[in-house]
Amino acid sequence: MNKKQSVMLEEIKSYFKELRVPGVSNTLEEKISDAYKDSMPYEELLHNILLEAFDQRKENGRKSRIRNANFPYRKYLEDLRHDYLPDDAKKRYREIQSLKFIDEGRNMILVGPPGTGKTHLSIGVGILACNEGYKVMFTTASGLINELKTSRSEKRIAYTHSKFAKYDLVIIDELGYISFDREGAELLFELMSIRAERKSTIITTNLSFDRWDEIFNDKTLTAALIDRLTFKAEVLNMTAGSYRMQETANWLKASVK
C-alpha cells in the first residue's frame, strides 16, 4: 500500500468513526487487502463492510437493551423445565413465547405462591423481548412505588410517567409482599392508566385478586386497579408444587449419582 492509499485509508476510518459505524476501523485494512487478492467487485466489498457493521450495531443494541432493563439476574425461557411448570403456564407457553401480547399492548399477570417459577418466567420473557428489539424494564413493586413517590416529591412525576410510557414491556415483580399506603396505590394506578391498552405490563404476585386490598388498604382503589390491569389481560394461575423445590430435588438426585 503506497502513501496515498494509506492516507486515504486513515481518512475512511475517521469517516466511519465520525458516523459511529461500529466494528469497521479495526478490520478495514484487512478487508481491502483481501478484496484486492480476490479481485472482489467494489459493490461486494462495500456490501460486506456495511453488513458486518449492521450486524454489530444490532448485537450492540440487543446487549444494551438487556443491560438497561435492570434484570436482577439472567434467566432464559429455554432453561425452564416445562414439566415443573403449573398447568396454566404449560398450556399457554407457546402464546407467551410468541410475544403477541406485547404487540397488542395487553398485560400478563402471574398469580401464585413463592417458588412456582413466576419470576423466572417473567425474566425469560423480558430477555426474549429484548432480543426481539422491544424496550423492557424490570422492577420490584416496592422499588417502583418508591421511585414514583420520590418523583412526586421532587416534582418530576411527569418525567417518570413519560419514561415508563416508552417501555414496550414493564415487569413488576413481587406485588403482595409489602403493603402500600393510599399514595402508593394512587401512583401505581396513575402509571397503569397511562400504559393501559398501549403498552404491556407483566405483574407477578403471591396473592389472589380477592386479597389485593391487603396490599393497598383501600377496597375502592384496589377494585379500580384490578379492573385496569386485567382488562384484556392474560392471567396465569401459577399455583402448583414449588418449581424451586423441584429444581433442588433434581439437582440433589444428580449430585448423588
Short mmCIF file of C-alpha atoms in Angstrom, two decimals, residues 80 84-86 89 110-121 205 237-246:
data_model
loop_
_atom_site.label_atom_id
_atom_site.label_comp_id
_atom_site.label_asym_id
_atom_site.label_seq_id
_atom_site.Cartn_x
_atom_site.Cartn_y
_atom_site.Cartn_z
CA LEU A 80 -37.29 -23.59 32.21
CA TYR A 84 -42.15 -28.37 36.58
CA LEU A 85 -44.40 -25.52 35.42
CA PRO A 86 -48.03 -25.21 36.56
CA ALA A 89 -48.28 -21.91 32.12
CA LEU A 110 -48.78 -14.37 37.10
CA VAL A 111 -50.58 -15.37 40.30
CA GLY A 112 -49.25 -18.00 42.67
CA PRO A 113 -47.23 -18.78 45.80
CA PRO A 114 -43.44 -18.34 46.04
CA GLY A 115 -41.23 -20.78 44.14
CA THR A 116 -43.59 -21.61 41.27
CA GLY A 117 -41.47 -20.03 38.52
CA LYS A 118 -43.18 -16.63 38.24
CA THR A 119 -40.01 -14.52 38.33
CA HIS A 120 -38.04 -16.92 36.13
CA LEU A 121 -40.82 -16.91 33.54
CA THR A 205 -47.97 -11.65 42.70
CA ASN A 237 -52.64 -19.41 37.61
CA MET A 238 -49.16 -20.36 38.81
CA THR A 239 -50.40 -22.44 41.75
CA ALA A 240 -48.61 -25.78 41.78
CA GLY A 241 -45.81 -27.59 43.58
CA SER A 242 -42.80 -25.37 44.13
CA TYR A 243 -40.73 -25.05 40.94
CA ARG A 244 -37.73 -24.12 43.09
CA MET A 245 -38.08 -27.21 45.29
CA GLN A 246 -38.40 -29.46 42.25
#
